[in-house]
Coordinates of C-alpha atoms and ligand atoms in Angstrom, one line a residue:
M1 CA -0.1 0.0 -0.1
F2 CA 1.4 3.1 -0.7
Y3 CA 0.7 6.8 0.7
T4 CA 0.1 10.6 -1.1
S5 CA -0.1 13.8 -0.6
T6 CA -3.2 15.7 0.3
R7 CA -1.7 18.9 -1.8
D8 CA -0.5 16.6 -4.7
K9 CA -1.6 13.4 -5.9
S10 CA 1.1 12.9 -8.3
V11 CA 3.1 11.5 -5.1
K12 CA 3.4 8.4 -4.3
V13 CA 5.6 6.8 -1.0
T14 CA 6.1 3.4 1.6
A15 CA 4.4 4.0 5.3
A16 CA 8.1 4.0 5.7
E17 CA 9.0 7.0 3.9
A18 CA 5.6 8.7 5.2
I19 CA 6.3 8.3 9.0
T20 CA 10.4 9.6 8.3
N21 CA 9.0 12.6 6.4
G22 CA 6.6 13.3 8.4
I23 CA 4.8 15.9 5.9
S24 CA 5.3 15.9 2.7
A25 CA 7.8 18.3 0.6
E26 CA 5.3 20.6 -0.9
G27 CA 3.2 21.1 3.0
G28 CA 0.7 18.4 2.7
L29 CA 0.0 15.5 4.8
F30 CA 0.3 12.3 3.6
V31 CA -2.4 9.8 3.1
P32 CA -3.3 6.0 2.7
C33 CA -3.9 6.1 -1.4
E34 CA -6.8 3.3 -0.7
I35 CA -8.5 2.6 2.6
P36 CA -8.1 -1.0 3.9
Q37 CA -11.6 -3.0 3.8
V38 CA -12.2 -5.2 6.7
S39 CA -14.9 -8.0 6.9
K40 CA -17.2 -8.8 9.8
D41 CA -15.3 -12.0 10.5
F42 CA -12.2 -9.8 10.7
I43 CA -13.5 -8.2 13.8
G44 CA -15.2 -11.4 14.9
N45 CA -10.9 -13.0 14.9
L46 CA -9.9 -9.5 16.1
A47 CA -11.8 -9.9 19.4
K48 CA -10.6 -13.2 20.3
L49 CA -7.2 -11.3 20.9
D50 CA -5.5 -9.0 23.4
Y51 CA -4.3 -5.3 22.9
I52 CA -1.2 -6.4 21.5
G53 CA -3.4 -8.8 18.9
R54 CA -4.9 -6.2 18.1
A55 CA -3.2 -3.7 17.2
K56 CA -0.8 -5.8 15.4
E57 CA -3.9 -7.0 12.8
V58 CA -4.9 -3.7 12.3
L59 CA -1.9 -2.0 11.8
S60 CA -0.4 -4.4 9.6
L61 CA -3.3 -3.5 6.8
Y62 CA -1.0 -0.5 6.7
L63 CA 2.2 -0.9 7.2
T64 CA 2.6 -3.1 4.4
D65 CA 6.1 -2.0 4.0
F66 CA 7.2 -3.7 7.4
T67 CA 7.9 -7.5 8.0
E68 CA 5.4 -9.2 10.3
E69 CA 8.9 -9.1 12.9
E70 CA 9.1 -5.7 13.1
I71 CA 5.2 -4.7 12.8
D72 CA 5.8 -7.4 16.2
Y73 CA 8.5 -5.5 17.5
C74 CA 7.6 -1.9 17.6
V75 CA 3.3 -3.4 18.9
N76 CA 5.2 -5.3 21.6
G77 CA 7.8 -2.4 22.7
A78 CA 5.1 0.1 22.9
Y79 CA 2.0 -1.7 24.8
K80 CA 4.0 -4.7 26.9
A81 CA 2.9 -5.5 30.2
G82 CA 3.8 -2.7 32.3
K83 CA 3.5 0.0 30.1
F84 CA 0.0 1.4 30.8
S85 CA -1.9 0.4 34.2
S86 CA -4.7 -1.2 32.6
P87 CA -3.7 -4.5 31.9
A88 CA -6.3 -3.6 28.9
V89 CA -4.6 -0.7 27.6
A90 CA -7.4 0.9 26.6
P91 CA -10.7 -0.2 29.0
L92 CA -14.6 0.3 28.3
S93 CA -16.2 1.6 31.7
E94 CA -19.6 1.4 31.7
L95 CA -21.5 5.0 32.6
E96 CA -25.0 3.9 31.7
E97 CA -26.7 1.1 29.7
G98 CA -25.7 1.9 26.1
V99 CA -22.9 4.6 26.9
D100 CA -19.9 3.3 27.7
I101 CA -16.3 5.7 28.3
L102 CA -13.4 4.6 26.7
E103 CA -10.1 5.7 28.6
L104 CA -7.1 6.3 26.7
W105 CA -5.2 7.5 29.7
H106 CA -3.5 5.1 31.4
G107 CA -0.4 5.7 29.9
P108 CA 2.6 6.8 31.5
T109 CA 2.1 10.6 30.9
C110 CA -2.0 10.2 31.6
A111 CA -2.8 11.2 28.5
F112 CA -4.5 9.8 25.6
K113 CA -1.6 11.3 23.3
D114 CA 0.4 7.7 25.2
M115 CA -1.7 6.1 22.7
A116 CA 0.0 6.5 20.0
L117 CA 3.5 8.1 21.6
Q118 CA 4.3 5.0 22.7
L119 CA 3.9 3.0 19.8
L120 CA 6.1 5.9 17.5
P121 CA 9.3 5.5 18.2
Y122 CA 9.8 2.5 17.7
L123 CA 7.4 3.1 14.0
L124 CA 10.2 6.2 13.6
T125 CA 13.3 4.1 14.2
T126 CA 12.3 1.2 12.0
S127 CA 10.6 3.5 9.4
A128 CA 14.4 5.3 9.0
K129 CA 16.6 1.9 9.0
K130 CA 14.7 1.2 5.5
T131 CA 14.6 5.0 4.3
A132 CA 17.4 6.7 6.0
D133 CA 20.1 3.8 6.3
G134 CA 19.2 3.6 9.8
K135 CA 20.4 7.8 10.7
Q136 CA 20.3 8.8 14.2
I137 CA 17.4 10.4 15.0
V138 CA 16.7 13.8 16.2
I139 CA 13.3 14.8 17.8
L140 CA 12.2 18.0 18.4
V141 CA 9.9 19.0 20.0
A142 CA 8.0 22.6 20.9
T143 CA 5.0 22.0 23.5
S144 CA 2.5 23.9 25.4
G145 CA 2.5 20.9 27.9
D146 CA 1.1 17.4 27.4
T147 CA 2.7 16.9 23.9
G148 CA 6.1 17.1 25.1
K149 CA 5.7 15.0 28.2
A150 CA 4.3 12.1 26.1
A151 CA 7.0 12.7 23.6
L152 CA 10.1 12.4 26.5
E153 CA 8.3 9.1 27.9
G154 CA 7.9 7.5 24.3
F155 CA 10.9 8.4 23.2
K156 CA 13.4 7.7 26.3
D157 CA 15.8 5.4 26.1
V158 CA 15.2 4.2 22.5
P159 CA 18.2 3.5 20.7
S160 CA 19.3 5.5 17.7
T161 CA 16.7 8.5 18.9
N162 CA 17.9 11.9 20.6
V163 CA 14.4 14.2 22.3
L164 CA 14.6 17.4 23.1
V165 CA 12.1 19.4 24.2
F166 CA 11.5 23.0 24.9
Y167 CA 8.5 25.1 26.2
P168 CA 7.8 28.5 27.2
N169 CA 9.2 29.3 31.0
D170 CA 5.7 30.6 31.3
G171 CA 3.6 28.8 29.4
V172 CA 3.3 25.6 30.9
S173 CA 1.0 24.5 34.3
A174 CA 3.3 23.9 37.2
M175 CA 2.4 20.1 37.4
Q176 CA 3.0 20.2 33.5
K177 CA 6.9 21.6 34.3
L178 CA 7.6 19.1 37.2
Q179 CA 6.4 16.4 34.8
M180 CA 8.9 17.2 32.0
C181 CA 11.9 18.8 34.7
T182 CA 12.2 14.9 36.3
Q183 CA 11.8 13.4 32.5
E184 CA 14.6 9.7 33.0
G185 CA 16.5 8.7 30.2
G186 CA 19.7 8.8 28.8
N187 CA 18.7 10.5 25.2
V188 CA 16.6 13.3 26.5
R189 CA 16.9 16.8 27.5
V190 CA 14.3 19.6 28.5
C191 CA 14.9 23.1 28.4
A192 CA 12.5 26.4 28.7
I193 CA 12.5 29.3 27.0
K194 CA 12.2 32.6 27.5
G195 CA 8.8 34.0 25.9
N196 CA 5.5 32.2 25.3
F197 CA 4.7 28.6 23.4
D198 CA 4.1 30.7 19.3
D199 CA 8.1 31.2 20.3
A200 CA 8.8 28.2 20.8
Q201 CA 7.2 26.9 18.2
T202 CA 8.9 29.0 15.5
S203 CA 12.4 29.0 16.7
V204 CA 12.0 24.9 16.4
K205 CA 10.4 25.5 13.0
K206 CA 13.2 27.3 12.5
I207 CA 15.8 24.9 13.4
F208 CA 14.1 22.5 12.1
T209 CA 14.6 23.7 8.6
S210 CA 17.7 25.2 9.1
E211 CA 20.8 23.9 5.7
E212 CA 23.5 24.5 8.2
I213 CA 22.4 22.9 11.2
K214 CA 21.0 20.4 8.8
A215 CA 24.6 19.7 7.2
K216 CA 26.1 19.3 10.6
L217 CA 23.5 16.4 11.4
A218 CA 24.3 14.6 8.1
E219 CA 28.1 14.9 9.1
N220 CA 27.5 12.7 11.8
N221 CA 24.5 10.6 10.7
M222 CA 21.8 12.2 12.2
M223 CA 18.7 13.2 10.6
F224 CA 15.7 15.7 12.3
S225 CA 12.4 14.1 12.5
S226 CA 9.2 15.1 14.1
A227 CA 6.7 14.1 16.6
N228 CA 4.0 16.3 15.5
S229 CA 0.6 15.2 15.8
I230 CA 0.3 15.3 11.3
N231 CA 2.7 12.8 11.5
W232 CA 1.1 9.8 10.2
G233 CA 3.0 7.5 12.8
R234 CA 0.7 9.1 15.0
L235 CA -2.6 8.8 14.0
V236 CA -2.3 5.3 12.9
P237 CA -2.0 4.0 16.1
Q238 CA -5.1 5.7 17.2
I239 CA -7.5 3.7 14.4
V240 CA -6.2 0.6 16.7
Y241 CA -8.3 1.2 19.6
Y242 CA -12.0 1.7 17.9
F243 CA -11.7 -1.7 17.0
S244 CA -10.6 -2.7 20.1
A245 CA -13.9 -0.3 21.9
Y246 CA -15.7 -2.2 19.4
C247 CA -14.2 -5.8 20.1
D248 CA -15.0 -5.1 23.9
L249 CA -18.8 -4.5 23.2
L250 CA -19.0 -7.7 21.0
N251 CA -17.4 -9.6 24.1
Q252 CA -19.4 -8.4 26.9
N253 CA -22.8 -9.2 24.6
K254 CA -23.3 -5.3 24.4
I255 CA -23.6 -5.6 20.9
T256 CA -24.4 -8.0 18.1
C257 CA -20.9 -8.1 15.2
G258 CA -22.6 -6.1 12.7
D259 CA -24.4 -3.4 15.0
K260 CA -23.7 0.2 14.9
I261 CA -22.4 2.1 17.9
N262 CA -21.7 5.8 17.8
I263 CA -18.4 7.4 18.8
V264 CA -17.5 10.7 20.8
V265 CA -14.7 12.3 20.5
P266 CA -13.8 15.4 23.0
T267 CA -11.6 17.5 19.0
G268 CA -8.6 20.0 19.2
N269 CA -6.7 19.0 16.2
F270 CA -9.2 16.5 14.7
G271 CA -6.6 13.6 14.8
N272 CA -8.2 11.6 17.5
I273 CA -11.5 12.3 15.7
L274 CA -9.9 11.5 12.5
A275 CA -8.5 8.0 13.4
A276 CA -12.3 7.2 14.3
Y277 CA -13.6 7.7 10.8
Y278 CA -10.5 5.5 9.2
A279 CA -11.8 2.7 11.1
K280 CA -15.8 3.6 10.1
E281 CA -14.5 4.1 6.3
M282 CA -12.4 1.0 7.3
G283 CA -16.0 -0.9 7.6
L284 CA -16.0 -0.5 11.7
P285 CA -20.2 0.0 12.0
V286 CA -20.4 3.3 13.3
R287 CA -23.6 5.3 12.8
K288 CA -22.1 9.0 14.0
L289 CA -19.0 10.2 14.6
I290 CA -20.0 12.8 17.1
C291 CA -17.2 15.7 17.4
A292 CA -17.1 17.2 20.8
S293 CA -15.5 20.6 20.7
N294 CA -15.4 23.8 24.3
A295 CA -15.8 27.6 23.9
N296 CA -13.5 27.4 20.6
N297 CA -16.1 25.8 17.8
V298 CA -15.0 26.2 15.1
L299 CA -15.2 22.7 14.1
T300 CA -19.0 22.8 15.0
E301 CA -19.7 25.3 12.6
F302 CA -18.0 24.0 10.3
L303 CA -19.5 20.3 10.8
G304 CA -23.1 22.5 10.6
S305 CA -22.7 24.5 7.7
G306 CA -19.7 24.0 5.4
F307 CA -17.5 26.5 6.7
Y308 CA -14.3 27.0 8.1
N309 CA -13.3 30.3 9.8
K310 CA -10.3 31.2 12.0
D311 CA -11.4 34.1 12.4
R312 CA -12.7 34.5 15.8
D313 CA -11.9 35.1 19.4
F314 CA -9.2 32.2 21.0
Y315 CA -10.6 31.2 24.4
T316 CA -8.9 29.5 27.1
T317 CA -10.6 27.2 29.0
V318 CA -10.4 24.4 31.9
S319 CA -9.5 22.2 28.8
P320 CA -6.8 23.3 27.5
S321 CA -5.5 20.8 25.4
M322 CA -8.7 21.8 23.0
D323 CA -7.8 25.2 22.7
I324 CA -7.3 25.6 19.4
L325 CA -8.5 27.2 15.8
V326 CA -7.0 25.8 13.3
S327 CA -7.5 21.5 13.2
S328 CA -4.4 20.4 11.1
N329 CA -6.0 17.1 10.8
L330 CA -9.3 18.0 9.2
E331 CA -6.8 18.5 5.8
R332 CA -6.9 15.1 5.6
L333 CA -10.9 14.6 6.0
L334 CA -10.9 17.4 3.0
F335 CA -9.0 15.3 0.8
H336 CA -11.1 11.8 1.1
V337 CA -14.5 13.1 1.0
S338 CA -14.0 15.2 -1.8
G339 CA -12.9 12.2 -4.0
D340 CA -9.3 12.8 -3.3
D341 CA -8.8 16.5 -5.2
D342 CA -5.4 17.7 -3.9
E343 CA -6.4 21.2 -6.4
F344 CA -9.7 21.5 -3.6
V345 CA -7.3 20.9 -0.9
K346 CA -4.8 23.6 -1.5
D347 CA -7.3 25.7 -2.8
C348 CA -8.9 25.4 1.5
M349 CA -5.6 25.6 2.8
E350 CA -4.7 28.8 0.8
G351 CA -8.1 30.4 2.1
L352 CA -6.8 29.4 5.4
S353 CA -4.2 31.3 5.7
E354 CA -4.3 34.3 3.5
D355 CA -8.3 34.7 4.4
G356 CA -8.5 33.0 7.4
H357 CA -11.6 30.8 6.2
Y358 CA -12.8 28.8 3.4
T359 CA -15.8 27.2 2.6
V360 CA -16.4 23.1 1.3
D361 CA -18.6 22.4 -2.0
K362 CA -22.5 20.8 -1.6
S363 CA -20.8 17.2 -2.3
A364 CA -18.2 17.2 0.3
F365 CA -20.9 18.5 2.2
E366 CA -22.9 15.9 2.2
R367 CA -20.5 13.3 3.2
I368 CA -19.6 15.5 6.2
R369 CA -22.5 15.5 7.4
G370 CA -23.2 11.6 6.5
C371 CA -20.5 11.0 8.9
F372 CA -20.2 13.9 11.5
E373 CA -22.0 15.3 14.3
G374 CA -20.5 18.7 16.0
G375 CA -21.5 19.9 19.3
Y376 CA -19.6 22.3 21.7
C377 CA -19.9 23.5 25.4
D378 CA -18.3 25.8 27.7
D379 CA -16.3 25.3 31.1
E380 CA -19.3 26.4 33.0
A381 CA -21.2 23.4 31.8
T382 CA -17.8 21.0 31.1
K383 CA -17.9 21.8 35.2
R384 CA -21.8 21.1 36.0
T385 CA -21.1 17.8 33.7
I386 CA -18.3 16.5 36.0
G387 CA -20.0 16.9 39.2
K388 CA -23.3 15.1 37.8
I389 CA -21.5 12.0 36.6
Y390 CA -19.9 12.0 39.1
K391 CA -23.0 12.2 41.7
K392 CA -24.9 10.1 39.9
Y393 CA -22.7 7.8 38.9
N394 CA -19.9 7.8 40.8
Y395 CA -17.9 8.5 38.2
L396 CA -15.1 10.8 37.7
C397 CA -13.5 12.6 34.9
D398 CA -11.3 15.1 33.6
T399 CA -12.7 18.2 31.9
H400 CA -12.2 17.2 28.0
T401 CA -14.1 13.8 29.0
A402 CA -17.1 15.9 30.4
V403 CA -16.8 18.3 26.9
A404 CA -17.7 14.9 25.3
V405 CA -20.1 13.5 27.6
T406 CA -21.8 17.2 27.3
V407 CA -22.3 17.1 23.8
Y408 CA -22.9 12.9 23.7
F409 CA -26.2 13.7 26.1
D410 CA -27.0 17.2 24.4
Y411 CA -27.7 15.4 20.8
K412 CA -28.9 12.2 22.4
E413 CA -31.8 14.9 23.6
N414 CA -32.4 16.6 20.5
T415 CA -32.7 13.7 18.6
G416 CA -33.8 10.5 20.3
D417 CA -30.5 8.0 18.8
D418 CA -30.4 5.8 21.1
T419 CA -27.4 3.9 19.0
P420 CA -25.2 1.9 21.6
T421 CA -22.2 4.5 22.2
V422 CA -18.3 4.9 22.8
I423 CA -17.2 8.4 24.4
A424 CA -13.2 8.8 24.1
S425 CA -11.6 9.8 27.4
T426 CA -8.5 11.7 26.6
A427 CA -7.0 12.2 30.2
S428 CA -6.7 11.1 34.2
P429 CA -9.0 13.8 36.0
F430 CA -6.1 14.6 37.9
K431 CA -3.8 16.3 35.1
F432 CA -6.6 19.3 35.9
S433 CA -7.1 18.7 39.9
P434 CA -8.3 22.2 40.1
A435 CA -11.3 22.3 37.8
V436 CA -12.1 18.6 38.9
L437 CA -11.9 19.8 42.7
E438 CA -14.3 22.8 42.2
A439 CA -16.7 20.6 39.8
V440 CA -17.1 18.3 42.2
G441 CA -18.1 21.4 44.8
N442 CA -14.7 22.0 46.8
A443 CA -13.0 24.7 45.3
S444 CA -11.7 26.3 48.5
L445 CA -9.0 23.1 48.3
I446 CA -8.3 25.0 45.0
G447 CA -4.2 26.2 45.7
D448 CA -0.6 26.7 44.4
D449 CA 0.5 22.9 45.3
G450 CA -0.2 21.0 42.5
F451 CA 0.6 17.3 45.3
K452 CA -1.8 18.9 47.5
M453 CA -4.4 19.6 45.3
M454 CA -4.3 16.0 44.1
D455 CA -4.0 14.1 47.4
S456 CA -7.1 16.5 48.2
L457 CA -9.3 15.0 44.9
S458 CA -8.0 12.0 46.0
E459 CA -9.4 12.2 49.4
I460 CA -13.0 13.4 48.5
T461 CA -13.5 11.3 45.5
S462 CA -11.7 8.0 47.3
C463 CA -10.2 7.4 43.3
E464 CA -6.8 6.8 43.4
I465 CA -3.9 9.5 42.1
P466 CA -2.2 7.7 38.8
A467 CA 0.9 5.9 40.3
P468 CA 3.0 8.1 37.6
L469 CA 1.9 11.6 39.3
A470 CA 1.8 10.5 42.8
A471 CA 5.5 9.5 41.6
I472 CA 7.0 12.9 40.1
K473 CA 7.3 13.9 43.5
S474 CA 10.0 12.5 45.1
K475 CA 11.7 12.6 41.5
P476 CA 14.8 14.7 41.1
V477 CA 14.9 17.6 39.1
R478 CA 17.1 17.0 36.2
F479 CA 16.7 19.8 33.9
N480 CA 16.7 23.6 34.7
Q481 CA 17.7 25.4 31.9
V482 CA 16.2 28.4 30.9
V483 CA 17.5 30.3 27.4
D484 CA 16.7 33.4 25.2
R485 CA 15.2 32.2 21.7
E486 CA 18.8 32.7 20.0
E487 CA 20.5 30.5 22.1
M488 CA 18.3 27.4 21.0
S489 CA 20.1 26.3 18.1
R490 CA 23.2 26.0 20.8
V491 CA 21.3 24.1 23.1
V492 CA 20.7 21.3 20.3
L493 CA 23.8 20.8 19.0
D494 CA 25.2 20.8 22.6
M495 CA 23.0 18.1 23.8
L496 CA 24.0 16.0 20.6
G497 CA 27.7 16.6 21.6
I498 CA 28.5 18.4 18.1
E499 CA 30.4 21.8 17.0
Ligands
LIG1 C1 -4.6 16.2 22.2 C2 -6.2 15.9 23.0 C3 -6.9 16.5 22.8 C4 -7.4 16.5 21.5 O1 -6.9 15.7 20.7 P1 -7.1 15.8 18.5 O2 -6.5 14.8 18.5 O3 -5.9 16.8 19.0 O4 -8.5 16.3 18.7 C5 -8.5 16.2 23.7 N1 -7.9 15.4 25.3 C6 -6.9 15.4 25.6 C7 -6.4 15.5 27.2 C8 -5.3 15.5 24.6 O5 -4.3 16.0 25.2

């Protein structure tokens, strides 16, 4: 199977090339030329396997240039016993009859990004062996919080890789800073910069594309690669857990094979829900994909009208990982629903960068409407939902998940659709203790000390603090460097030990 670019259909690359390069030369995103199709039997067989077995089956449909041994090595490395706190890796938890929560946050950083970032380093190093003579991979990340930590954990001590994370010194939460600065591993480095997230991101992009630095790396048999969410290697692992959730529903006799389900996803960059779209297009029986947004409701408007407009107020919310106005992965959906029309995608993306908006034509919009529903809620509704479902079901969820739960129950009330539903849960509530404490009626316990707030939340709710978050308290701080933006390239070369 081959991959092409959303902005140039004449591009044809293997999975390994798509993963090593991250983004196509003309700026498009890599997409599969055809979406593999599965049968009911395939799903029935998948249900007999554990998560690792399911991942191997689904991934081998997309990574056709990987050998069976290579896929085994990658998947076992990522999801082996002990990496995730649940033996099921991504377990379902029933909220009420017909509504299950798919918990994607049992990995080492307690957010769903681990599902992909635990696997990506293996996919990337295996791909580089095929396409780049086994060069040492250097990963640069600019982070506003969660991605940096998940990348550090994923790449920690993976042979032939280095990972270097830059974060804005005043732009991440105290707990996020601690998570990163206590990072273990011999091939990692974390550095704060004076400036905001955009400064960090712009400078990283500059280093990434600097011919001078790239040449120095090449002399030392090294190359840059990226771990951000437009890399196909981050998307493909996410397809697996939608199949896995369906299999779990089968095994729990909640559905029979062929029954349709709805899937609800709290959405930012449109990566997670796009993986669900691929699962549906492959043949997973899905009625609706419900895209849940916070006050930054650009996607709700788009899915309701076909008009995408980033020119709007930006809100900082209690679900910060969804505070996004340009959802990069939407570009892949546009390609597929337009019948692989690269010119159309190019026009849309040009419109977006030049005018801040674009509108899709009627036929593409109808195809989108056939699969997707959109909805959003504000911070007040998010917190109300956390309190309500904690009281009603004794289930504690984080702010991002609560956005999805709110949007789902609104959808159900408005449509009467009672199709069995899976709601993706993307973070542990302990990662967002202040908002969750307030939501369960204990705002007075909000303070400066992140550990104390986690303790309070645990005492009140009798929920256990995830081990990786509790463990940070006793870990030494390894990284406390703060630099000016101009010094970042020196930090990179310094870490790699080259002049
Ligand atoms: C990244 C993230 C999201 C958004 O996922 P996308 O794939 O960007 O749509 C939602 N919730 C949490 C906790 C996240 O970290």
